[in-house]
Coordinates of C-alpha atoms and ligand atoms in Angstrom, one line a residue:
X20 CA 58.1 -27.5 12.3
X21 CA 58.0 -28.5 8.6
X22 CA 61.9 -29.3 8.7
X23 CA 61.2 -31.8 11.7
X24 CA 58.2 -33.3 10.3
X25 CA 59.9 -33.9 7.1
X26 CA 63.3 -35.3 8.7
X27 CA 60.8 -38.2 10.3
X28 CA 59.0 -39.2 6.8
X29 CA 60.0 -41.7 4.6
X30 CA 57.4 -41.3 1.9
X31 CA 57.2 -41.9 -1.4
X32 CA 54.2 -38.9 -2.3
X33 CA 52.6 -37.7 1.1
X34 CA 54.4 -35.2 3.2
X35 CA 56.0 -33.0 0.3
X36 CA 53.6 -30.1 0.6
X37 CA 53.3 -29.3 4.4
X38 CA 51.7 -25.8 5.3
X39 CA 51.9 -25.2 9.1
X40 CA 50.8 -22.3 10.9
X41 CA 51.2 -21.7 14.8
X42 CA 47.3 -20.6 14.9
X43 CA 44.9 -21.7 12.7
X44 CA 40.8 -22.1 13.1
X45 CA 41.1 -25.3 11.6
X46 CA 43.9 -27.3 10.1
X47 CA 40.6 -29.3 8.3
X48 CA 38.5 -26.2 7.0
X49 CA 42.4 -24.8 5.8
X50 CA 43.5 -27.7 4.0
X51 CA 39.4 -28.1 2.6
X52 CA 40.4 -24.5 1.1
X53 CA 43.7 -26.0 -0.4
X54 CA 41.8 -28.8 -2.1
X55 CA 39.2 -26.7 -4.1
X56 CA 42.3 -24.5 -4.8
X57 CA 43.1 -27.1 -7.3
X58 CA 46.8 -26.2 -6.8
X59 CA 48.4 -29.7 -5.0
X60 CA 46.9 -33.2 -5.4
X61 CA 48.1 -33.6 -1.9
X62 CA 48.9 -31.3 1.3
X63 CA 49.6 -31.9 4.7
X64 CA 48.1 -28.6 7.1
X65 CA 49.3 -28.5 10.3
X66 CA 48.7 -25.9 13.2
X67 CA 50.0 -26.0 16.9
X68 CA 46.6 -24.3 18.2
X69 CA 43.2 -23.8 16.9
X70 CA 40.7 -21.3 17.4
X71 CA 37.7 -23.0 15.7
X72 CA 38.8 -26.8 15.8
X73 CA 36.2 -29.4 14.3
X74 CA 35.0 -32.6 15.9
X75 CA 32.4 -35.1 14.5
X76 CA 28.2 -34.6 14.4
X77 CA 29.2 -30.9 14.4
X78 CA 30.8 -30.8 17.7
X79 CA 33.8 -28.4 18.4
X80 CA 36.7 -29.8 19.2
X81 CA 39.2 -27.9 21.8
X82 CA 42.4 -27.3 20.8
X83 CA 44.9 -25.3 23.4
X84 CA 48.7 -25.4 22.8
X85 CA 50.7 -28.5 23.2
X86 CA 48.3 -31.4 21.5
X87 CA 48.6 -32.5 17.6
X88 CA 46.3 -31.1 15.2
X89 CA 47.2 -31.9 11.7
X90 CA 44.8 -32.1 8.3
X91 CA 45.9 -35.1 5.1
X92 CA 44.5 -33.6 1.9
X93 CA 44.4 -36.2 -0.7
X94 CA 42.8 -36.4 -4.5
X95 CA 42.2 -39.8 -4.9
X96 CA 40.9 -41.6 -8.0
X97 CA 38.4 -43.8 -6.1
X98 CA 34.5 -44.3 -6.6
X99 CA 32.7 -41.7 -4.2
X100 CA 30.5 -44.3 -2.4
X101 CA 34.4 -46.0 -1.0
X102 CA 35.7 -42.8 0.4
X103 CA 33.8 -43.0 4.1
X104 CA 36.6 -46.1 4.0
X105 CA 39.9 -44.0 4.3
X106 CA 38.5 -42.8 8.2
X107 CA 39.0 -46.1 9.2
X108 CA 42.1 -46.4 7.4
X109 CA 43.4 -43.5 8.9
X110 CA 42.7 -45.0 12.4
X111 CA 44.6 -47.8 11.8
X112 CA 47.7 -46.2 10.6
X113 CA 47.3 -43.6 13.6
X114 CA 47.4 -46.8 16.4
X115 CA 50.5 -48.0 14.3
X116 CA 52.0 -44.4 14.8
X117 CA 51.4 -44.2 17.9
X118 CA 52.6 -47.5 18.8
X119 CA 55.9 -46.7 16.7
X120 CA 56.9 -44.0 18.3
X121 CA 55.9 -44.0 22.4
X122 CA 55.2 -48.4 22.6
X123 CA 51.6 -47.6 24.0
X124 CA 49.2 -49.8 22.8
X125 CA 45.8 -48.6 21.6
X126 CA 42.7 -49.5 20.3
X127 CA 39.7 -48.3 17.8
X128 CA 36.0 -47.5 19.0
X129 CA 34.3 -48.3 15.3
X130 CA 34.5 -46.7 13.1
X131 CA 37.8 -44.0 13.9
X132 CA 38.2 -42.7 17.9
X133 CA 41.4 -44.1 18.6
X134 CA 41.2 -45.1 22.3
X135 CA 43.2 -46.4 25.5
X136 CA 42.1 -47.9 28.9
X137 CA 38.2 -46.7 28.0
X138 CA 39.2 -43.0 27.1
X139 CA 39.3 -41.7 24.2
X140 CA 43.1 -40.5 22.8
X141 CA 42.3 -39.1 19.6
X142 CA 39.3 -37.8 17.0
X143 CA 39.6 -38.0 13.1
X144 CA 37.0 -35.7 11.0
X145 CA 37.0 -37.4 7.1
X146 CA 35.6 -34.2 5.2
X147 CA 34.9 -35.1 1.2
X148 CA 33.8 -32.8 -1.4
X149 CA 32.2 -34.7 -4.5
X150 CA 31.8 -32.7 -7.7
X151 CA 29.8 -33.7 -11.2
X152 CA 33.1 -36.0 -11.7
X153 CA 32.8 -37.9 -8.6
X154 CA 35.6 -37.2 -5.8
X155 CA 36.9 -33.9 -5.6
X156 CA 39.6 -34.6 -2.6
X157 CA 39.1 -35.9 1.1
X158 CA 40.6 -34.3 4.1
X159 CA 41.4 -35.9 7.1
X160 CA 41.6 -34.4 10.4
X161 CA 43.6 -35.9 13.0
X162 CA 43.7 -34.7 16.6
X163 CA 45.9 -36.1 19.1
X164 CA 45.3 -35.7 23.0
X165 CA 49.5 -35.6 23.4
X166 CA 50.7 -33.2 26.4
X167 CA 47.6 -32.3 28.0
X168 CA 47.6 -32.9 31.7
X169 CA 44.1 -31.8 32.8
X170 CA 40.5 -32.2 31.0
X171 CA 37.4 -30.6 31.7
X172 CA 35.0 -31.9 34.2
X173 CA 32.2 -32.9 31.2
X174 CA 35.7 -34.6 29.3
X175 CA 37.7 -35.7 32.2
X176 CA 35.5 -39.6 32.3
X177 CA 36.0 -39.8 28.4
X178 CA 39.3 -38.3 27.4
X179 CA 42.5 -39.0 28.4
X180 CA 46.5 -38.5 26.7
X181 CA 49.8 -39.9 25.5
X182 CA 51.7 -38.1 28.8
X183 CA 49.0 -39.0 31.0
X184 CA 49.3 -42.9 30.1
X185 CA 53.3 -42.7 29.2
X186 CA 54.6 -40.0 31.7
X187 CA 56.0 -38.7 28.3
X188 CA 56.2 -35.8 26.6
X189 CA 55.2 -36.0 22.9
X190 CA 56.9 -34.4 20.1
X191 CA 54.2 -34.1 17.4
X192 CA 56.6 -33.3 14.7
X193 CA 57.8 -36.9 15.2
X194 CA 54.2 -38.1 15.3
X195 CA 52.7 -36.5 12.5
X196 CA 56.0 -37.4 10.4
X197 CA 55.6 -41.1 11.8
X198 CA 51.6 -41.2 11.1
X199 CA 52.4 -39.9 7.1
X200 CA 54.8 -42.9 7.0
X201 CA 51.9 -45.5 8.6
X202 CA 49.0 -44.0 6.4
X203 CA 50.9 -43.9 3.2
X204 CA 51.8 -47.8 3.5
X205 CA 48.0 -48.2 5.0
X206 CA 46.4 -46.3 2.5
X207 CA 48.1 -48.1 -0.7
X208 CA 46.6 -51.2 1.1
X209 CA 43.2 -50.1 0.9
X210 CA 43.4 -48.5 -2.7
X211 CA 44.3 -51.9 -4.8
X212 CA 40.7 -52.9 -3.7
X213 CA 39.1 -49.5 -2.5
X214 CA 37.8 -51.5 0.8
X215 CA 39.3 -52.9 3.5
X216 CA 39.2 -56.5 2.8
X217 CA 43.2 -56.7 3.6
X218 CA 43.0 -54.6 6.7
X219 CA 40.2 -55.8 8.3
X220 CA 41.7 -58.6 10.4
X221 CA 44.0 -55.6 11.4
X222 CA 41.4 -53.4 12.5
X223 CA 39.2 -56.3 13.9
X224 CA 42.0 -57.3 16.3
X225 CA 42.1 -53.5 17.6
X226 CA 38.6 -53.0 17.6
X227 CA 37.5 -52.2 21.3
X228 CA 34.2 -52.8 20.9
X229 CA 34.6 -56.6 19.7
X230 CA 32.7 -58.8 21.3
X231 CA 31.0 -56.8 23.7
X232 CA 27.5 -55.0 23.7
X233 CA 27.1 -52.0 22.6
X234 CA 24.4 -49.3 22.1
X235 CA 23.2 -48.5 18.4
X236 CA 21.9 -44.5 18.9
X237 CA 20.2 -43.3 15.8
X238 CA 16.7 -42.2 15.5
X239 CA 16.2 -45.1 18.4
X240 CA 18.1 -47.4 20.4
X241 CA 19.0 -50.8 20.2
X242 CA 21.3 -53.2 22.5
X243 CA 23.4 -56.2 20.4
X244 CA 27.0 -57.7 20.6
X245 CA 29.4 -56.3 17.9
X246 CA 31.3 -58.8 16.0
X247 CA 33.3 -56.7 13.5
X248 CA 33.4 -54.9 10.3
X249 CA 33.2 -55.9 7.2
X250 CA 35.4 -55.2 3.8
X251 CA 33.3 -52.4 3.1
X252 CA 34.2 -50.9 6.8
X253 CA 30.4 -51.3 8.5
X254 CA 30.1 -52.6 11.8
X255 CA 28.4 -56.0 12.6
X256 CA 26.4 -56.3 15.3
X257 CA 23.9 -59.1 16.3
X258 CA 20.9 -58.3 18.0
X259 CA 18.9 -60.4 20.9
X260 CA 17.2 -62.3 18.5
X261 CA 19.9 -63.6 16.5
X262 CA 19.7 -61.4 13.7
X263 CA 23.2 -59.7 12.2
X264 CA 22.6 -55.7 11.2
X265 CA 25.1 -54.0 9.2
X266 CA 25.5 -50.9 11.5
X267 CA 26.7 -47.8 8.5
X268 CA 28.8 -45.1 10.1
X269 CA 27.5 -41.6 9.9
X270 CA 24.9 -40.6 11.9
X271 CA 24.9 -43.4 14.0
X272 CA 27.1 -43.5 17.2
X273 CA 27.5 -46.7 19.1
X274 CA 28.7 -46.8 22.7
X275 CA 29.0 -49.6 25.4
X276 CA 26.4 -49.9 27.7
X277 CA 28.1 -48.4 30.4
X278 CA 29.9 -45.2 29.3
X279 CA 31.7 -44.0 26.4
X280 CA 34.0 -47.5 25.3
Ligands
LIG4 C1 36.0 -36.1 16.7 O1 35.0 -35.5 16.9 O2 36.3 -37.1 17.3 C2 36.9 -35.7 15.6 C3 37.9 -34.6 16.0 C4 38.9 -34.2 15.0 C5 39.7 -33.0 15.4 C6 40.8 -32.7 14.4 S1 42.0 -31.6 15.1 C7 42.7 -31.3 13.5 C8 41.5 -31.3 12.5 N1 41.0 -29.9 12.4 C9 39.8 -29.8 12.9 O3 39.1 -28.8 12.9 N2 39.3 -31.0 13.3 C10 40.3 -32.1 13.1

Protein backbone atom coordinates (compact mmCIF):
# COMPACT_ATOMS: atom_id res chain seq x y z
CA UNK A 1 0.00 0.00 0.00
CA UNK A 2 2.71 2.53 0.96
CA UNK A 3 4.75 1.79 -2.32
CA UNK A 4 1.42 2.63 -4.42
CA UNK A 5 0.47 5.57 -2.50
CA UNK A 6 3.89 6.97 -2.84
CA UNK A 7 4.27 6.08 -6.80
CA UNK A 8 0.96 8.51 -7.22
CA UNK A 9 2.50 11.71 -5.07
CA UNK A 10 4.24 14.33 -6.34
CA UNK A 11 4.96 16.26 -3.17
CA UNK A 12 7.36 18.37 -2.03
CA UNK A 13 6.89 17.50 2.21
CA UNK A 14 3.56 15.51 2.70
CA UNK A 15 3.49 11.88 1.93
CA UNK A 16 7.18 10.90 3.10
CA UNK A 17 6.10 9.33 6.40
CA UNK A 18 3.17 6.91 5.60
CA UNK A 19 2.25 4.24 8.34
CA UNK A 20 -0.50 1.89 7.14
CA UNK A 21 -1.96 -0.89 8.88
CA UNK A 22 -4.72 -3.40 7.32
CA UNK A 23 -6.73 -2.94 10.79
CA UNK A 24 -6.68 -0.15 12.80
CA UNK A 25 -9.47 1.52 15.36
CA UNK A 26 -8.75 4.72 13.94
CA UNK A 27 -6.42 5.96 11.42
CA UNK A 28 -7.27 9.62 13.38
CA UNK A 29 -6.86 8.51 17.11
CA UNK A 30 -3.35 6.56 15.56
CA UNK A 31 -1.95 9.38 13.83
CA UNK A 32 -3.20 11.81 17.15
CA UNK A 33 -0.70 9.30 19.00
CA UNK A 34 2.04 10.01 16.32
CA UNK A 35 1.65 13.81 16.83
CA UNK A 36 2.17 14.03 20.67
CA UNK A 37 5.03 11.48 19.93
CA UNK A 38 6.85 14.40 18.84
CA UNK A 39 8.85 12.16 16.41
CA UNK A 40 7.61 13.53 12.55
CA UNK A 41 6.33 17.05 11.86
CA UNK A 42 4.15 15.27 9.41
CA UNK A 43 2.58 11.61 8.89
CA UNK A 44 0.17 10.19 6.74
CA UNK A 45 -1.87 6.90 8.75
CA UNK A 46 -3.68 4.93 6.69
CA UNK A 47 -5.76 1.67 7.50
CA UNK A 48 -7.89 -0.54 4.98
CA UNK A 49 -10.57 -1.21 7.94
CA UNK A 50 -11.40 0.17 11.18
CA UNK A 51 -12.72 -1.16 14.22
CA UNK A 52 -13.56 2.10 16.15
CA UNK A 53 -13.68 4.65 13.18
CA UNK A 54 -14.64 8.41 14.21
CA UNK A 55 -17.25 10.66 12.71
CA UNK A 56 -18.15 14.33 13.71
CA UNK A 57 -20.43 15.43 17.08
CA UNK A 58 -19.04 12.15 18.47
CA UNK A 59 -20.71 9.86 16.02
CA UNK A 60 -19.00 6.48 14.90
CA UNK A 61 -18.23 6.25 11.68
CA UNK A 62 -18.43 2.51 9.94
CA UNK A 63 -15.67 1.43 8.27
CA UNK A 64 -15.91 -2.33 6.56
CA UNK A 65 -13.23 -3.30 3.99
CA UNK A 66 -13.03 -1.72 0.66
CA UNK A 67 -13.62 2.26 1.40
CA UNK A 68 -10.63 4.84 2.09
CA UNK A 69 -9.79 5.73 5.55
CA UNK A 70 -6.72 7.73 5.71
CA UNK A 71 -5.46 10.42 8.76
CA UNK A 72 -2.94 13.83 7.46
CA UNK A 73 -0.94 14.76 10.57
CA UNK A 74 0.53 18.07 10.19
CA UNK A 75 2.55 20.67 12.75
CA UNK A 76 1.76 23.81 11.42
CA UNK A 77 3.11 27.16 12.52
CA UNK A 78 -0.25 28.96 12.44
CA UNK A 79 -2.23 31.01 15.21
CA UNK A 80 -4.63 28.39 17.04
CA UNK A 81 -7.89 30.45 16.50
CA UNK A 82 -7.03 29.66 12.14
CA UNK A 83 -6.78 25.96 12.41
CA UNK A 84 -10.82 25.08 12.26
CA UNK A 85 -9.80 26.56 8.58
CA UNK A 86 -7.64 23.60 7.25
CA UNK A 87 -11.26 21.23 7.38
CA UNK A 88 -12.45 23.28 4.74
CA UNK A 89 -9.28 23.23 3.06
CA UNK A 90 -9.16 19.68 3.10
CA UNK A 91 -12.60 19.54 1.44
CA UNK A 92 -11.64 21.37 -1.28
CA UNK A 93 -8.59 19.53 -2.21
CA UNK A 94 -10.65 16.15 -1.63
CA UNK A 95 -13.47 17.36 -4.56
CA UNK A 96 -10.24 18.21 -6.71
CA UNK A 97 -8.96 14.56 -5.97
CA UNK A 98 -11.68 13.12 -6.64
CA UNK A 99 -12.44 14.86 -9.75
CA UNK A 100 -8.69 14.11 -10.84
CA UNK A 101 -8.78 10.76 -10.70
CA UNK A 102 -12.62 9.12 -11.58
CA UNK A 103 -14.13 12.79 -13.59
CA UNK A 104 -17.09 12.80 -11.01
CA UNK A 105 -18.02 16.05 -10.08
CA UNK A 106 -18.80 16.84 -6.42
CA UNK A 107 -19.77 19.33 -4.11
CA UNK A 108 -19.31 20.59 -0.30
CA UNK A 109 -22.23 20.76 2.35
CA UNK A 110 -20.44 23.74 4.56
CA UNK A 111 -18.23 23.45 6.20
CA UNK A 112 -16.44 19.74 4.97
CA UNK A 113 -19.07 16.64 3.84
CA UNK A 114 -18.08 16.31 0.46
CA UNK A 115 -21.33 15.34 -1.39
CA UNK A 116 -22.92 14.21 -4.80
CA UNK A 117 -26.55 14.15 -6.18
CA UNK A 118 -27.89 15.02 -2.36
CA UNK A 119 -25.81 12.13 -0.56
CA UNK A 120 -23.18 12.43 1.17
CA UNK A 121 -19.61 10.80 -0.41
CA UNK A 122 -17.27 11.49 2.23
CA UNK A 123 -16.69 12.75 6.12
CA UNK A 124 -13.46 14.64 7.34
CA UNK A 125 -12.91 14.78 11.33
CA UNK A 126 -10.14 17.93 11.92
CA UNK A 127 -8.80 16.85 15.53
CA UNK A 128 -6.17 19.70 17.05
CA UNK A 129 -4.40 19.54 20.14
CA UNK A 130 -3.21 23.12 21.45
CA UNK A 131 -0.55 23.18 24.12
CA UNK A 132 0.89 26.36 26.42
CA UNK A 133 2.74 27.24 22.88
CA UNK A 134 -0.32 27.43 20.75
CA UNK A 135 -0.79 24.47 18.10
CA UNK A 136 0.54 21.31 18.92
CA UNK A 137 -0.46 19.44 15.38
CA UNK A 138 -3.89 18.87 13.56
CA UNK A 139 -5.06 15.64 12.20
CA UNK A 140 -7.29 15.17 9.54
CA UNK A 141 -9.44 12.40 8.97
CA UNK A 142 -10.63 11.57 5.63
CA UNK A 143 -13.17 8.85 4.81
CA UNK A 144 -14.16 7.99 1.53
CA UNK A 145 -17.45 6.04 0.60
CA UNK A 146 -15.35 4.28 -2.57
CA UNK A 147 -16.53 0.49 -3.28
CA UNK A 148 -19.41 0.09 -1.12
CA UNK A 149 -22.44 -1.16 -2.89
CA UNK A 150 -25.13 -1.34 -0.14
CA UNK A 151 -25.84 1.12 2.98
CA UNK A 152 -27.86 0.59 5.88
CA UNK A 153 -31.50 1.29 5.89
CA UNK A 154 -30.97 4.59 8.57
CA UNK A 155 -27.78 5.59 5.83
CA UNK A 156 -29.15 4.42 2.64
CA UNK A 157 -31.33 8.20 1.98
CA UNK A 158 -28.00 10.14 3.07
CA UNK A 159 -25.00 8.15 1.83
CA UNK A 160 -24.03 7.11 -1.27
CA UNK A 161 -20.29 6.06 -3.26
CA UNK A 162 -17.76 6.57 -6.00
CA UNK A 163 -18.91 2.85 -7.61
CA UNK A 164 -22.34 3.46 -7.07
CA UNK A 165 -22.32 6.97 -9.08
CA UNK A 166 -19.26 5.79 -11.53
CA UNK A 167 -19.88 2.00 -11.95
CA UNK A 168 -16.13 2.01 -10.94
CA UNK A 169 -14.01 0.48 -8.81
CA UNK A 170 -11.72 2.76 -6.77
CA UNK A 171 -8.25 2.16 -5.98
CA UNK A 172 -7.61 4.16 -2.82
CA UNK A 173 -3.93 4.03 -3.04
CA UNK A 174 -4.34 6.26 -6.12
CA UNK A 175 -6.78 8.51 -4.21
CA UNK A 176 -5.11 9.07 -1.12
CA UNK A 177 -1.73 9.60 -3.29
CA UNK A 178 -3.87 11.96 -5.57
CA UNK A 179 -5.67 13.86 -2.47
CA UNK A 180 -1.77 14.45 -0.77
CA UNK A 181 -0.96 16.03 -4.14
CA UNK A 182 -4.37 18.41 -4.10
CA UNK A 183 -4.04 19.29 -0.29
CA UNK A 184 -0.42 20.01 -0.34
CA UNK A 185 -0.94 22.67 -3.31
CA UNK A 186 -4.44 23.68 -1.36
CA UNK A 187 -2.95 23.95 1.84
CA UNK A 188 0.22 26.26 0.83
CA UNK A 189 -2.75 28.50 -0.48
CA UNK A 190 -4.34 28.92 2.66
CA UNK A 191 -1.02 29.25 4.81
CA UNK A 192 0.44 32.70 3.04
CA UNK A 193 -2.74 34.23 4.73
CA UNK A 194 -3.86 31.54 7.34
CA UNK A 195 -7.67 32.00 5.91
CA UNK A 196 -9.26 31.29 2.93
CA UNK A 197 -9.50 34.52 1.23
CA UNK A 198 -7.82 32.90 -2.04
CA UNK A 199 -10.01 29.78 -1.97
CA UNK A 200 -13.14 31.01 -1.25
CA UNK A 201 -14.43 31.75 -4.70
CA UNK A 202 -13.26 28.00 -5.07
CA UNK A 203 -15.25 26.60 -2.36
CA UNK A 204 -18.21 29.05 -2.90
CA UNK A 205 -18.62 27.70 -6.45
CA UNK A 206 -18.86 24.03 -4.92
CA UNK A 207 -20.75 24.90 -2.11
CA UNK A 208 -24.12 22.93 -2.26
CA UNK A 209 -25.85 24.74 -0.01
CA UNK A 210 -25.47 28.23 -1.95
CA UNK A 211 -28.31 29.87 -2.40
CA UNK A 212 -30.77 27.71 -1.02
CA UNK A 213 -32.43 27.62 2.56
CA UNK A 214 -31.16 25.80 4.93
CA UNK A 215 -31.74 24.93 8.66
CA UNK A 216 -29.39 26.41 11.44
CA UNK A 217 -29.65 23.51 14.40
CA UNK A 218 -27.99 24.55 17.51
CA UNK A 219 -29.54 25.18 20.84
CA UNK A 220 -32.67 26.24 18.40
CA UNK A 221 -33.67 26.41 14.91
CA UNK A 222 -33.73 28.94 12.53
CA UNK A 223 -34.74 28.95 8.54
CA UNK A 224 -32.44 31.56 6.18
CA UNK A 225 -30.84 31.43 2.60
CA UNK A 226 -27.04 30.67 2.67
CA UNK A 227 -24.96 32.88 0.66
CA UNK A 228 -21.42 31.74 1.29
CA UNK A 229 -18.40 31.76 3.49
CA UNK A 230 -16.34 34.16 4.31
CA UNK A 231 -12.19 34.35 4.39
CA UNK A 232 -12.34 33.30 7.78
CA UNK A 233 -14.35 29.97 6.47
CA UNK A 234 -18.00 30.80 8.40
CA UNK A 235 -21.00 30.40 6.62
CA UNK A 236 -23.37 33.35 5.62
CA UNK A 237 -26.75 33.04 5.91
CA UNK A 238 -29.53 35.73 5.75
CA UNK A 239 -32.39 35.31 7.72
CA UNK A 240 -36.35 36.30 6.87
CA UNK A 241 -35.82 39.65 8.03
CA UNK A 242 -32.96 40.57 6.05
CA UNK A 243 -30.38 40.28 8.56
CA UNK A 244 -26.86 38.35 7.52
CA UNK A 245 -25.60 35.87 10.57
CA UNK A 246 -22.16 34.61 10.49
CA UNK A 247 -23.08 30.80 11.07
CA UNK A 248 -19.43 29.35 13.09
CA UNK A 249 -18.88 25.69 12.42
CA UNK A 250 -18.70 23.47 15.41
CA UNK A 251 -21.58 22.57 17.10
CA UNK A 252 -23.83 23.82 14.72
CA UNK A 253 -25.10 21.57 11.82
CA UNK A 254 -27.05 23.11 9.01
CA UNK A 255 -29.22 21.04 6.60
CA UNK A 256 -31.78 21.90 3.79
CA UNK A 257 -35.14 21.98 4.63
CA UNK A 258 -35.98 18.88 3.23
CA UNK A 259 -33.36 16.23 4.12
CA UNK A 260 -29.82 15.96 4.53
CA UNK A 261 -28.29 18.44 1.37
C1 LIG B 1 -18.01 12.75 9.62
O1 LIG B 1 -18.67 12.53 10.64
O2 LIG B 1 -18.54 13.13 8.59
C2 LIG B 1 -16.51 12.57 9.64
C3 LIG B 1 -16.09 11.17 9.36
C4 LIG B 1 -14.59 10.97 9.32
C5 LIG B 1 -14.20 9.53 9.15
C6 LIG B 1 -12.73 9.34 8.93
S1 LIG B 1 -12.31 7.70 8.43
C7 LIG B 1 -10.61 8.02 8.67
C8 LIG B 1 -10.51 8.86 9.93
N1 LIG B 1 -10.43 8.03 11.10
C9 LIG B 1 -11.50 8.17 11.89
O3 LIG B 1 -11.70 7.55 12.96
N2 LIG B 1 -12.35 9.07 11.37
C10 LIG B 1 -11.83 9.62 10.13
Amino acid sequence: MIEQIKKYTKTKWLGTNIIYEELMDSTNTRAKMVGGENVMKQAVVVAKRQTAGRGRRGRNWISPEGNCYFSILIKPDIQVENAPVITLVAALALTQAIKNVTELDTQIKWPNDVVVNGKKLCGILTESSVGNDGLEYVVIGIGINANQKRFDLELESMATSIILQTNQMVDCAHMIGEFLNCFENTFEVFLDKEDMTDLMDRYNSLLVNRNREVRIIDRGERIGTAIGINEKGELLVCGADGDVETVVSGEVSVRGLYGYV
